GROMACS .gro file of C-alpha atoms in nm:
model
  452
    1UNK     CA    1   2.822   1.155   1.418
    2UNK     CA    2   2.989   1.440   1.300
    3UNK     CA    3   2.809   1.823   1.194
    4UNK     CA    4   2.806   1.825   0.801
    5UNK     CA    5   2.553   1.963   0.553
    6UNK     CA    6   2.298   1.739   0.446
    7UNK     CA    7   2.439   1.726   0.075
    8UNK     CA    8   2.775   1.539   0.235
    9UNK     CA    9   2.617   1.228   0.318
   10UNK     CA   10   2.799   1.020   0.066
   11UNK     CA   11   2.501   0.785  -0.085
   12UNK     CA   12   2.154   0.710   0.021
   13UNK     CA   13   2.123   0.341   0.047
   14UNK     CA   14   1.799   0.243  -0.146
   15UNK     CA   15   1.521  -0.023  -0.125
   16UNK     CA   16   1.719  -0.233  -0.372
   17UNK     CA   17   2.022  -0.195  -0.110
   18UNK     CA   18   1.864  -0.344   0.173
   19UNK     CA   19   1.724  -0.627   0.009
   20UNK     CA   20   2.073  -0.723  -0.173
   21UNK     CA   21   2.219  -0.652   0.209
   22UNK     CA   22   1.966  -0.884   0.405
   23UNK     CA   23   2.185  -1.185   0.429
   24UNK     CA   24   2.410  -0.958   0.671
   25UNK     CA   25   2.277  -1.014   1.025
   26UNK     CA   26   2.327  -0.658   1.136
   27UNK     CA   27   2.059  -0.511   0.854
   28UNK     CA   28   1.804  -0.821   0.922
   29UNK     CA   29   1.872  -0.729   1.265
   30UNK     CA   30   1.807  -0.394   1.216
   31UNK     CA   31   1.448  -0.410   0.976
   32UNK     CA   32   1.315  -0.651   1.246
   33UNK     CA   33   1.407  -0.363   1.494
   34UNK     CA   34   1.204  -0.074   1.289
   35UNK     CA   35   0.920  -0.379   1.233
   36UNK     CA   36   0.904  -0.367   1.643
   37UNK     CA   37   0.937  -0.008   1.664
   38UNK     CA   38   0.646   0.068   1.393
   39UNK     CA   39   0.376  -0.194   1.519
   40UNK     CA   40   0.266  -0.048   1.827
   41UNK     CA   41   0.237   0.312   1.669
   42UNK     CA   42  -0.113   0.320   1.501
   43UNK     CA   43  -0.228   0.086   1.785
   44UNK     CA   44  -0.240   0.411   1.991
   45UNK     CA   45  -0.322   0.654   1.717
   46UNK     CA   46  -0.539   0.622   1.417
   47UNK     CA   47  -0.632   0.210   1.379
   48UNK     CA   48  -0.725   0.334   1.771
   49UNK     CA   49  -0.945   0.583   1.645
   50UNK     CA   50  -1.101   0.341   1.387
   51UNK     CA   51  -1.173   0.090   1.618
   52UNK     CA   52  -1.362   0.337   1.878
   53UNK     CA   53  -1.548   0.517   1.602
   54UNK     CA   54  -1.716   0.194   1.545
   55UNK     CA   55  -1.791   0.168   1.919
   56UNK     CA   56  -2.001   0.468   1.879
   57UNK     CA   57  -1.720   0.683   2.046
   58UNK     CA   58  -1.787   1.084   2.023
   59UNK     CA   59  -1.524   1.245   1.780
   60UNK     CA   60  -1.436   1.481   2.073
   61UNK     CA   61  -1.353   1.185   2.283
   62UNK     CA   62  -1.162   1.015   1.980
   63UNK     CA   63  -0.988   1.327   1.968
   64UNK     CA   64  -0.866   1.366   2.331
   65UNK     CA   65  -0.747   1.011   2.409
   66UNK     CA   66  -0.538   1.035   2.070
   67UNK     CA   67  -0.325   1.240   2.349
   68UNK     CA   68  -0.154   0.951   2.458
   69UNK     CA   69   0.075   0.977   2.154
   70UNK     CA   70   0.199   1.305   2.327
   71UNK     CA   71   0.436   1.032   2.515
   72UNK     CA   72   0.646   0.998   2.185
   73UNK     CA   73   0.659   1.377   2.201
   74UNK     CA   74   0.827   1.411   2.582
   75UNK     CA   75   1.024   1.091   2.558
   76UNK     CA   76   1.365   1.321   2.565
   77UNK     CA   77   1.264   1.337   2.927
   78UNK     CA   78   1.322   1.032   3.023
   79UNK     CA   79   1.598   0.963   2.725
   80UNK     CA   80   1.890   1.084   2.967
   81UNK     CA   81   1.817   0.749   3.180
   82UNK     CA   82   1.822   0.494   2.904
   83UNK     CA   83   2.151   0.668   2.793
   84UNK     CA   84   2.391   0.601   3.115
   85UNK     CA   85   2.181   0.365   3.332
   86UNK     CA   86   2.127  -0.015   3.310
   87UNK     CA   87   1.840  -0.187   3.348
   88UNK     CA   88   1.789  -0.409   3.653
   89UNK     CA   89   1.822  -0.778   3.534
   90UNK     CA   90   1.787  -0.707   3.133
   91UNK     CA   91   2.143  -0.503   3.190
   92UNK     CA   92   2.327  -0.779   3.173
   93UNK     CA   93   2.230  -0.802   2.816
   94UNK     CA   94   2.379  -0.447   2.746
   95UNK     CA   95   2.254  -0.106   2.823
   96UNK     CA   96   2.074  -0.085   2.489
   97UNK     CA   97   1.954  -0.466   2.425
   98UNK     CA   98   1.849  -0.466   2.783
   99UNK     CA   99   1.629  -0.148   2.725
  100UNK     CA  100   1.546  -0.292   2.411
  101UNK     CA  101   1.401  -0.594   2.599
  102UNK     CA  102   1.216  -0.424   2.862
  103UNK     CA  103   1.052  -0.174   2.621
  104UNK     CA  104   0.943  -0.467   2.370
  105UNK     CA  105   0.820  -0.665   2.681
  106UNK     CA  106   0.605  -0.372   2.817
  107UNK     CA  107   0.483  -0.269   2.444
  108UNK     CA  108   0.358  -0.671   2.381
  109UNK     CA  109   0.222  -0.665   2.710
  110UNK     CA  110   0.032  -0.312   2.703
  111UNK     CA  111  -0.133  -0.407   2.346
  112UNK     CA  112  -0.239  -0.774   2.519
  113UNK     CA  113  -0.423  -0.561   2.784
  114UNK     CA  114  -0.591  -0.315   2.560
  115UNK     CA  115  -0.706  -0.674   2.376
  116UNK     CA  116  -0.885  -0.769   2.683
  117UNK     CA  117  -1.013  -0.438   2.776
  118UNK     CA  118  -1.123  -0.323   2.513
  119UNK     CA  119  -1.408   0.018   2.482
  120UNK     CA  120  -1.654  -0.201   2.649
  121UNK     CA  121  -1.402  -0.187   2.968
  122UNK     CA  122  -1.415   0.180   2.982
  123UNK     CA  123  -1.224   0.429   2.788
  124UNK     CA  124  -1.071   0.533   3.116
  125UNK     CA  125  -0.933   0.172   3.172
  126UNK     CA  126  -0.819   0.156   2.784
  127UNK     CA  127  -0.671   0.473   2.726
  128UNK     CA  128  -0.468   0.418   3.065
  129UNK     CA  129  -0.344   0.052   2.875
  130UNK     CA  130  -0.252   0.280   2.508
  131UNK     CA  131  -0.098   0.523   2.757
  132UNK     CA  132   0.122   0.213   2.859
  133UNK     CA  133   0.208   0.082   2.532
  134UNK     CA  134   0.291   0.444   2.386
  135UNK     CA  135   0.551   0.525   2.652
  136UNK     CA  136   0.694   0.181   2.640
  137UNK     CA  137   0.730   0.220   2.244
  138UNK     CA  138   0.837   0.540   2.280
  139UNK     CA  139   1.154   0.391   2.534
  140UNK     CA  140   1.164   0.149   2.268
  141UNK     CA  141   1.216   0.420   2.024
  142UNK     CA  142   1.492   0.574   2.222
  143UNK     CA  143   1.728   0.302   2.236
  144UNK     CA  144   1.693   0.135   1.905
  145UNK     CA  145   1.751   0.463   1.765
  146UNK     CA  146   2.045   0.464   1.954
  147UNK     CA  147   2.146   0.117   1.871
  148UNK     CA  148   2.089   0.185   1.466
  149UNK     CA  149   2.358   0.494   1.493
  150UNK     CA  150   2.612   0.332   1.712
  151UNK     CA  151   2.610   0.008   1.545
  152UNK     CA  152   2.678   0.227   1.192
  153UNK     CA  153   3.050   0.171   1.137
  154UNK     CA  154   3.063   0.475   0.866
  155UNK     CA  155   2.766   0.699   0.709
  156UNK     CA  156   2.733   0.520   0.367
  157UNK     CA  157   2.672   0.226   0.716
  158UNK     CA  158   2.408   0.436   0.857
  159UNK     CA  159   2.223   0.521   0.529
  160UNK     CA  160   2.215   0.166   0.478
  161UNK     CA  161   2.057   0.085   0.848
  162UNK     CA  162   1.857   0.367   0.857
  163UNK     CA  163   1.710   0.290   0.538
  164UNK     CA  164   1.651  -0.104   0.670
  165UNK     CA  165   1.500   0.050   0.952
  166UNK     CA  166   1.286   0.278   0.808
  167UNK     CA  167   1.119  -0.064   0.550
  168UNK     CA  168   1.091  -0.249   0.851
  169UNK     CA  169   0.889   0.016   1.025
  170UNK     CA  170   0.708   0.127   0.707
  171UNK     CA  171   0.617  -0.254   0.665
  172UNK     CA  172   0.485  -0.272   1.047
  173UNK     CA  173   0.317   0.065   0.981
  174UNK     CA  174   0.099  -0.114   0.669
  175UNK     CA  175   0.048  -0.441   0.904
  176UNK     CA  176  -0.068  -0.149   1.200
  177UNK     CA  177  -0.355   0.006   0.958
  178UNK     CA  178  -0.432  -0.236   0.640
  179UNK     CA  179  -0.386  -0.634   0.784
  180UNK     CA  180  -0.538  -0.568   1.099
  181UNK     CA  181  -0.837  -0.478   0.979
  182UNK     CA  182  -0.860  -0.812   0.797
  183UNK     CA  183  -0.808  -0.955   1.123
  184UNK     CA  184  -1.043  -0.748   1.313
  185UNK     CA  185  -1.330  -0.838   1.099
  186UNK     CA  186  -1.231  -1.230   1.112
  187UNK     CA  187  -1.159  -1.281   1.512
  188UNK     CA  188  -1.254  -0.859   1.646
  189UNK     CA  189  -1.085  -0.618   1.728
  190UNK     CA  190  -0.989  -0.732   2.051
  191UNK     CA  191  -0.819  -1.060   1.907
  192UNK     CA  192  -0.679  -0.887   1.657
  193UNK     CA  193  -0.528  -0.647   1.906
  194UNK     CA  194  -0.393  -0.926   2.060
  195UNK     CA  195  -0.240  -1.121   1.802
  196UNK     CA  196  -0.037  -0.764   1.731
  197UNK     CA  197   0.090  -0.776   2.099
  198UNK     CA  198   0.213  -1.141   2.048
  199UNK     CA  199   0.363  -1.039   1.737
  200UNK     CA  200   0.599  -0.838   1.950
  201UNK     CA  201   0.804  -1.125   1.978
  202UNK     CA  202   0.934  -1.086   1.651
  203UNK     CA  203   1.150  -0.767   1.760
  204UNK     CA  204   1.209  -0.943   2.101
  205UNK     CA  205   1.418  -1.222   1.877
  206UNK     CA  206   1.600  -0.934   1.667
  207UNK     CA  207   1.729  -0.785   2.035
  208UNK     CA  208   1.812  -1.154   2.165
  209UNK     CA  209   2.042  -1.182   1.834
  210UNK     CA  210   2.182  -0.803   1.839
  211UNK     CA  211   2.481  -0.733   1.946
  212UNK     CA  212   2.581  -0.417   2.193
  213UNK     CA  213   2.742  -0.171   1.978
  214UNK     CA  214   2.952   0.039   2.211
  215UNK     CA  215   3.120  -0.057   2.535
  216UNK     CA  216   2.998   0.105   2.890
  217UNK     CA  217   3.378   0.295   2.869
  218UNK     CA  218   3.346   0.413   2.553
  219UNK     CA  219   3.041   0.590   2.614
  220UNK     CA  220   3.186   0.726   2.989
  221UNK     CA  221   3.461   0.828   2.805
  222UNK     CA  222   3.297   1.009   2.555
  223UNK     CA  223   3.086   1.194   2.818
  224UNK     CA  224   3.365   1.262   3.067
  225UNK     CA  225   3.364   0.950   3.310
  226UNK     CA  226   3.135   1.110   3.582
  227UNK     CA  227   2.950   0.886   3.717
  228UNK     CA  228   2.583   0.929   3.637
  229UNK     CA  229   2.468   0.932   4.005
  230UNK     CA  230   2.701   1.255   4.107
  231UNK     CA  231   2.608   1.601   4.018
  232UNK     CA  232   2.851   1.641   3.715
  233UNK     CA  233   2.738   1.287   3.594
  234UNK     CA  234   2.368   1.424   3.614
  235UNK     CA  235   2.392   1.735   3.474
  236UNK     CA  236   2.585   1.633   3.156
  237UNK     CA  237   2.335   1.349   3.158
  238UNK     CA  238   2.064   1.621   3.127
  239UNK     CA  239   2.196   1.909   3.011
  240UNK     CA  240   2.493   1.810   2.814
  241UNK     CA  241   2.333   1.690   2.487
  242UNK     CA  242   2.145   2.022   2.470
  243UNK     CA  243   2.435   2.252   2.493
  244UNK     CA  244   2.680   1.970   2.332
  245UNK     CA  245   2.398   2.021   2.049
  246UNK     CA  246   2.408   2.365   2.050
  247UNK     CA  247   2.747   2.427   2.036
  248UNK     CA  248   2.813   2.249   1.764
  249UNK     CA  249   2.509   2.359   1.497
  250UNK     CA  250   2.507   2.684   1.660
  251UNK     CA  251   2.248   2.967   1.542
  252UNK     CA  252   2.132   2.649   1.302
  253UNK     CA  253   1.999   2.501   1.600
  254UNK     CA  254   1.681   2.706   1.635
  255UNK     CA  255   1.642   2.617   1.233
  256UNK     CA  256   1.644   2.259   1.269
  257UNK     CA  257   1.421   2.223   1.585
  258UNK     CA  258   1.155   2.482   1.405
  259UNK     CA  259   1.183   2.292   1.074
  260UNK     CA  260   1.171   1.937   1.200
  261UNK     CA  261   0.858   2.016   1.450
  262UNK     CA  262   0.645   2.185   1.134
  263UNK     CA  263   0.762   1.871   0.898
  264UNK     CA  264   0.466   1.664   0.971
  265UNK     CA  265   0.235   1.863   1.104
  266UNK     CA  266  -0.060   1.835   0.879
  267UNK     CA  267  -0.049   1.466   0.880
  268UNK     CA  268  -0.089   1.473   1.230
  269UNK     CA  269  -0.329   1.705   1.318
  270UNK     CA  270  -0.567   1.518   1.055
  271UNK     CA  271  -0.447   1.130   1.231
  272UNK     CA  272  -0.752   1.095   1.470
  273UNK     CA  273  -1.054   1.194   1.205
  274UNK     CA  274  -0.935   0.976   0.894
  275UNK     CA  275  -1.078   0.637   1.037
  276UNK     CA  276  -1.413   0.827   1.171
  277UNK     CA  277  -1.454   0.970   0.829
  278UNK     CA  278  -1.389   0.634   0.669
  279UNK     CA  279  -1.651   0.465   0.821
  280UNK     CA  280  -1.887   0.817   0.784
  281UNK     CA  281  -1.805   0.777   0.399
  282UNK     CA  282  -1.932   0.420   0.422
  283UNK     CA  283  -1.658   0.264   0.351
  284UNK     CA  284  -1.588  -0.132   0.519
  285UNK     CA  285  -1.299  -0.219   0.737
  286UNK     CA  286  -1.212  -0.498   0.450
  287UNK     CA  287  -1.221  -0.231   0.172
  288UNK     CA  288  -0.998   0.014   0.356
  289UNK     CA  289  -0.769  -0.270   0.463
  290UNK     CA  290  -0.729  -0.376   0.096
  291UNK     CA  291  -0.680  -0.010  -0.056
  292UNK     CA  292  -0.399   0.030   0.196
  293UNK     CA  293  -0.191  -0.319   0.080
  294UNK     CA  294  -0.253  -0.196  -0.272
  295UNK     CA  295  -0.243   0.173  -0.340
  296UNK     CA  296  -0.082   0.245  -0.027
  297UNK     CA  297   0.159  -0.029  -0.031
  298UNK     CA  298   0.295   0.063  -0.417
  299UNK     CA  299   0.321   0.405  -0.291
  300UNK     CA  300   0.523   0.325   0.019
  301UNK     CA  301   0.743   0.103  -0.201
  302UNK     CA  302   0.746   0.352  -0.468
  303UNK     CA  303   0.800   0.654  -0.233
  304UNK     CA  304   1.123   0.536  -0.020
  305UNK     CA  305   1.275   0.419  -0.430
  306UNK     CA  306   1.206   0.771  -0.538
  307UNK     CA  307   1.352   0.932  -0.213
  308UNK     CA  308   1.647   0.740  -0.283
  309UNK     CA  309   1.700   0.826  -0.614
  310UNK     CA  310   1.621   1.181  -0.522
  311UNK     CA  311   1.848   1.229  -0.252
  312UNK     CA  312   2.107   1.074  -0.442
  313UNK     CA  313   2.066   1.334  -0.691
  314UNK     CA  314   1.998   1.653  -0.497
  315UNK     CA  315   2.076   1.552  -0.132
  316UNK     CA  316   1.840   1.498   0.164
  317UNK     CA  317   1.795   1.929   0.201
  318UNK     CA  318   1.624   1.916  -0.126
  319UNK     CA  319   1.444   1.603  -0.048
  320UNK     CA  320   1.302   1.682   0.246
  321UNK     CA  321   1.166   2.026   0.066
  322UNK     CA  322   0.971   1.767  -0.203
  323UNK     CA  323   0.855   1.600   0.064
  324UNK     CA  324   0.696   1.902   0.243
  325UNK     CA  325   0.545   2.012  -0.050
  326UNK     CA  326   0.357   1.697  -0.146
  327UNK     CA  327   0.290   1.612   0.182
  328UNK     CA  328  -0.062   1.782   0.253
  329UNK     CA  329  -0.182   1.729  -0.127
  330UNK     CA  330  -0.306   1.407   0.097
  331UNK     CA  331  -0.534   1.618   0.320
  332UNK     CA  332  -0.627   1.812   0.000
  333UNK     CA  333  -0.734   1.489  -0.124
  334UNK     CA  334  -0.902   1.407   0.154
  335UNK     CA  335  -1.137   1.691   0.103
  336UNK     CA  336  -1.224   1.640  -0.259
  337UNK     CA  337  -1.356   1.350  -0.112
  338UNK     CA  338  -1.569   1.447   0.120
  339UNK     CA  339  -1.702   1.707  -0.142
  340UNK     CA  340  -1.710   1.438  -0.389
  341UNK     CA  341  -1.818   1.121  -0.204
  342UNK     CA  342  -1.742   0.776  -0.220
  343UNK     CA  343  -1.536   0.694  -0.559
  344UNK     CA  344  -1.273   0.379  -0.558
  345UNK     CA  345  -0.991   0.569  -0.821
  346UNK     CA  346  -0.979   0.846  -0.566
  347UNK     CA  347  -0.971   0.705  -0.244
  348UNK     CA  348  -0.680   0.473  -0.436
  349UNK     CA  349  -0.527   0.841  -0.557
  350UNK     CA  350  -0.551   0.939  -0.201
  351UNK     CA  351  -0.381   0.704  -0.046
  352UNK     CA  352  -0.092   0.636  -0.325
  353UNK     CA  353   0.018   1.037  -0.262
  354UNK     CA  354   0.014   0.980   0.130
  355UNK     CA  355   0.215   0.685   0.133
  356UNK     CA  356   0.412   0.805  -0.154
  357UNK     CA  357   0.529   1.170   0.033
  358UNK     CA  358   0.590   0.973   0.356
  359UNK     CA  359   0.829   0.723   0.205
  360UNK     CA  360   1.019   0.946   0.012
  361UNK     CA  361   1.045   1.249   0.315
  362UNK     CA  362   1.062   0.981   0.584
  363UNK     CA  363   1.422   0.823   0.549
  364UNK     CA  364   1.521   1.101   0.439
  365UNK     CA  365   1.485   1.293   0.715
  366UNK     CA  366   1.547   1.016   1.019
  367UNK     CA  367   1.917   0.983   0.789
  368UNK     CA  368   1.960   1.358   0.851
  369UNK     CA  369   1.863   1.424   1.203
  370UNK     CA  370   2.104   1.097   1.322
  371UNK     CA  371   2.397   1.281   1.136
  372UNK     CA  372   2.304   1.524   1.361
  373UNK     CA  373   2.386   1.317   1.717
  374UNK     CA  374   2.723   1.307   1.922
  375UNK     CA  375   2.835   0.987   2.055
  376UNK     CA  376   2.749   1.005   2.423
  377UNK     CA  377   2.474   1.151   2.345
  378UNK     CA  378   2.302   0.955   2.086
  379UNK     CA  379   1.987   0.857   2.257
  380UNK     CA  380   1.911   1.199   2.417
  381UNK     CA  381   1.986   1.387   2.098
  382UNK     CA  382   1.780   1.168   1.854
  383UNK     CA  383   1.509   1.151   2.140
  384UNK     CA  384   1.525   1.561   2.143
  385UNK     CA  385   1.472   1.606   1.792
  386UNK     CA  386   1.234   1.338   1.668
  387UNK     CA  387   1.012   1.463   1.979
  388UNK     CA  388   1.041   1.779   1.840
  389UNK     CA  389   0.919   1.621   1.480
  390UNK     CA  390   0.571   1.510   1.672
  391UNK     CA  391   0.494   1.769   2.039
  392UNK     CA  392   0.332   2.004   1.807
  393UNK     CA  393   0.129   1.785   1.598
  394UNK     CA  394   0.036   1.555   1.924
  395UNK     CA  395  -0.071   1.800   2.090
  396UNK     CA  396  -0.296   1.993   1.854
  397UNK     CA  397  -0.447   1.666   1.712
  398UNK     CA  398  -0.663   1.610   2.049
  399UNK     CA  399  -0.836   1.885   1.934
  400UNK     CA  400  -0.918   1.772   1.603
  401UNK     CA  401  -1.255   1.601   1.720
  402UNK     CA  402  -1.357   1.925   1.840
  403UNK     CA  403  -1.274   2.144   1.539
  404UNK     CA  404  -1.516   1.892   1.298
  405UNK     CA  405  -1.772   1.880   1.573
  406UNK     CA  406  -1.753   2.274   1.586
  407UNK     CA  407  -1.748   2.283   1.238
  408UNK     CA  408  -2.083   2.075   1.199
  409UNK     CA  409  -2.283   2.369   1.330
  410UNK     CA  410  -2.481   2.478   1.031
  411UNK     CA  411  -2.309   2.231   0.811
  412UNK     CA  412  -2.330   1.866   0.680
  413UNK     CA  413  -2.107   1.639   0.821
  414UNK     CA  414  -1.904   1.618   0.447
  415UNK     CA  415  -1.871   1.980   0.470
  416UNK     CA  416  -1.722   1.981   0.832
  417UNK     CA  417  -1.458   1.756   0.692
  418UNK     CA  418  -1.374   1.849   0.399
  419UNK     CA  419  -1.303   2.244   0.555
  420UNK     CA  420  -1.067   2.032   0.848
  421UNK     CA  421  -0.877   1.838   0.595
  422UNK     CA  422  -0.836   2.200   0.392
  423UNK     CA  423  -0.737   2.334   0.702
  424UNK     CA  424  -0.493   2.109   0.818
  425UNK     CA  425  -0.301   2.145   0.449
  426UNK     CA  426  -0.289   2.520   0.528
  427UNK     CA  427  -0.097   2.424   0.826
  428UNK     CA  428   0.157   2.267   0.590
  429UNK     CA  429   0.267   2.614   0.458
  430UNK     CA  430   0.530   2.710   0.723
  431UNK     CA  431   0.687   2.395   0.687
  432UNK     CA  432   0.801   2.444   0.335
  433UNK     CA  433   0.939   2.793   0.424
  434UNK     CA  434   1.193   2.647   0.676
  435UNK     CA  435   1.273   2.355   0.480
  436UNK     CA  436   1.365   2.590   0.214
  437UNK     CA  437   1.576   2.817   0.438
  438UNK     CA  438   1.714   2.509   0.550
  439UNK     CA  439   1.822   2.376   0.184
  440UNK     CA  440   1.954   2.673   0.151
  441UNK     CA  441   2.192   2.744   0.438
  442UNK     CA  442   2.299   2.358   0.360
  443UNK     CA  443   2.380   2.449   0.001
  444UNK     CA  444   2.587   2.781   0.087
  445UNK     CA  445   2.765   2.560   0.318
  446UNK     CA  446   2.851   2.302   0.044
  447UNK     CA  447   2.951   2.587  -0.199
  448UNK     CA  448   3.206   2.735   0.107
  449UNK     CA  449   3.347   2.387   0.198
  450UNK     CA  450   3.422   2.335  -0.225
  451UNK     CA  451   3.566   2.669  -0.183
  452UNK     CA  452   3.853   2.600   0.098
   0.00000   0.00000   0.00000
């Protein structure tokens, strides 16, 4: 993809788009592709979390094995590999469908284990197996990232697969925290771990039926021909996107990275303590499970309509501002109830605004950073910045179990929470700052563009 300012994307393909567009194999495809990529995520994050606070887990210990998310964060690492090497075997279905395969094989198998492990294994033994499935979704990330922005034949193309993949993940991402608790309480949590690992097979189809969007001499071609396994080949396989992305944003660079690590921020740092303060509030796996496939269903749904519209209207700069903004009024909500206590219209409130600001920001901003990719590159650069979007936030949420313990000492438990969830919208603030700076650099470059 080409350097542009946000506002040049020529539409933002809506909800309503995909649906009309499902009958085309290559967005079907593609939503089955985000479904895959979104299921294992909560598996190894917060539904994680949920499931050990009811094993009588210590928050600090919550907290700390929530770091096995940080493999999503470093997965630019190892991004360099799955963009000029085969796999062994799977290659010969293509270098991304074979990646594809042996990431969705690892993830269903990972989440299987964790089933049979289970807390009552050791935390040791099942952190190890979410440490597995994390850095096998997090390959899986890589390449069907990749895949979605190569297979785009134009960006009005990518808008509309982007936006496909971003329902299908949003959809696995409701079935991740809301369904499987229905399914926890009917068979456990260890079968309904398990049934989530089998439904990996669902993506596994999606790859069999893909097709490889870019030939193995296109994408030497594009990078210069050296073969990955010389020292030229390896150091433009390494280094390469990072100066190719340099060179081409320039000073901007440093903007994006800062703006895109901040963007999330308080909704990770708060992840690991929203299940344990679920079930401290009294609240049922069943009753959670339902709020999320109603509130927070119609305010996924509505959220990714009104980011449409929105971006439509002002661009994806603008939209990604609203979506900072709104984002921590979740945590804020949070801590009205804690200081309120249980009450069904806000906990429905709650959820509604967090679903809401995370539709509408979220395509948004996975539309803008893959305009921001050079073929060659593509699954190095998107690895770079949307591990960017989560170190920070992965890293400081392991500590988050030891902030509300700390914060405990001479206060109720409520209390404790309710001054974390405060805290962690204060850590919100920067984020709208850059985002704004970021709007605005995008606008003065629209105004100097209209001007040549």
């Amino acid at each position: 993809m080409t350097d542009k300012p946000v506002e040049a994307a020529p539409r933002k393909a809506t909800t309503k788009d995909v649906f009309k567009a499902l009958g085309r194999g290559r967005v079907l495809i593609t939503l089955l592709l985000g479904f895959g990529s979104g299921l294992p995520f909560l598996l190894t994050g917060a539904t994680l979390s949920l499931w050990l606070a009811e094993g009588d887990v210590t928050l600090s210990a919550i907290g700390f094995i929530s770091w096995v998310g940080l493999a999503y964060s470093f997965k630019f690492i190892w991004a360099p590999v799955v963009d000029r090497f085969d796999v062994p075997i799977l290659g010969r279905f293509g270098r991304r469908r074979g990646w594809m395969l042996l990431s969705q094989l690892l993830v269903g198998g990972a989440l299987i284990s964790m089933a049979i492990i289970g807390p009552e294994g050791g935390l040791t033994a099942l952190g190890s197996a979410a440490l597995v499935t994390a850095f096998a979704s997090a390959t899986q990330d890589i390449v069907v990232d990749a895949w979605r922005i190569e297979t785009a034949e134009d960006d009005e193309d990518l808008s509309l697969l982007t936006s496909a993949y971003q329902l299908g993940y949003r959809f696995a991402m409701l079935a991740g925290n809301a369904l499987i608790l229905f399914f926890a309480s009917w068979f456990g949590w260890n079968g309904a771990y398990g049934i989530w690992g089998a439904a990996m097979s669902i993506a596994i189809i999606a790859t069999l039926f893909a097709k490889e969007p870019l030939d193995r001499s296109d994408i030497a071609k594009a990078t210069g021909g050296a073969a990955p396994w010389t020292a030229r080949g390896m150091y433009d396989a390494v280094v390469g996107p990072f100066i190719n992305f340099v060179k081409t944003h320039k000073t901007a660079a440093l903007l994006m990275l800062a703006a895109i690590s901040l963007y999330r921020l308080p909704d990770f740092v708060m992840g690991p303590m929203v299940g344990p303060f679920y079930l401290d509030l009294g609240l049922t796996k069943e009753a959670i499970g339902a709020m999320r496939l109603s509130a927070g269903l119609a305010g996924s749904l509505t959220g990714i309509a009104a980011g449409g519209i929105f971006a439509l209207r002002f661009g994806f700069g603008r939209t990604l501002l609203l979506g900072a903004l709104i984002g921590p009024m979740s945590n804020l909500g949070y801590t009205l109830m804690a200081m309120v206590g249980l009450s069904t219209p806000m906990f429905a409130g709650v959820l509604f605004v967090e679903n809401f600001s995370e539709g509408l920001a979220g395509a948004a901003l996975v539309a803008y950073m893959s305009s921001l990719t050079g073929i060659g590159y593509t699954a190095t650069q998107y690895a770079l910045l949307s591990s960017f979007y989560a170190i920070l936030g992965k890293f400081l949420k392991g500590f988050s179990g030891v902030v509300v313990d700390g914060l405990q000492q001479g206060n109720e438990l409520m209390v404790a929470y309710a001054l974390f969830f405060a805290g962690t919208a204060a850590v919100g603030i920067p984020a709208v700052f850059l985002c704004w700076l970021l709007d605005r650099r995008n606008r003065r470059l629209k105004a100097e563009l209209g001007a040549t």
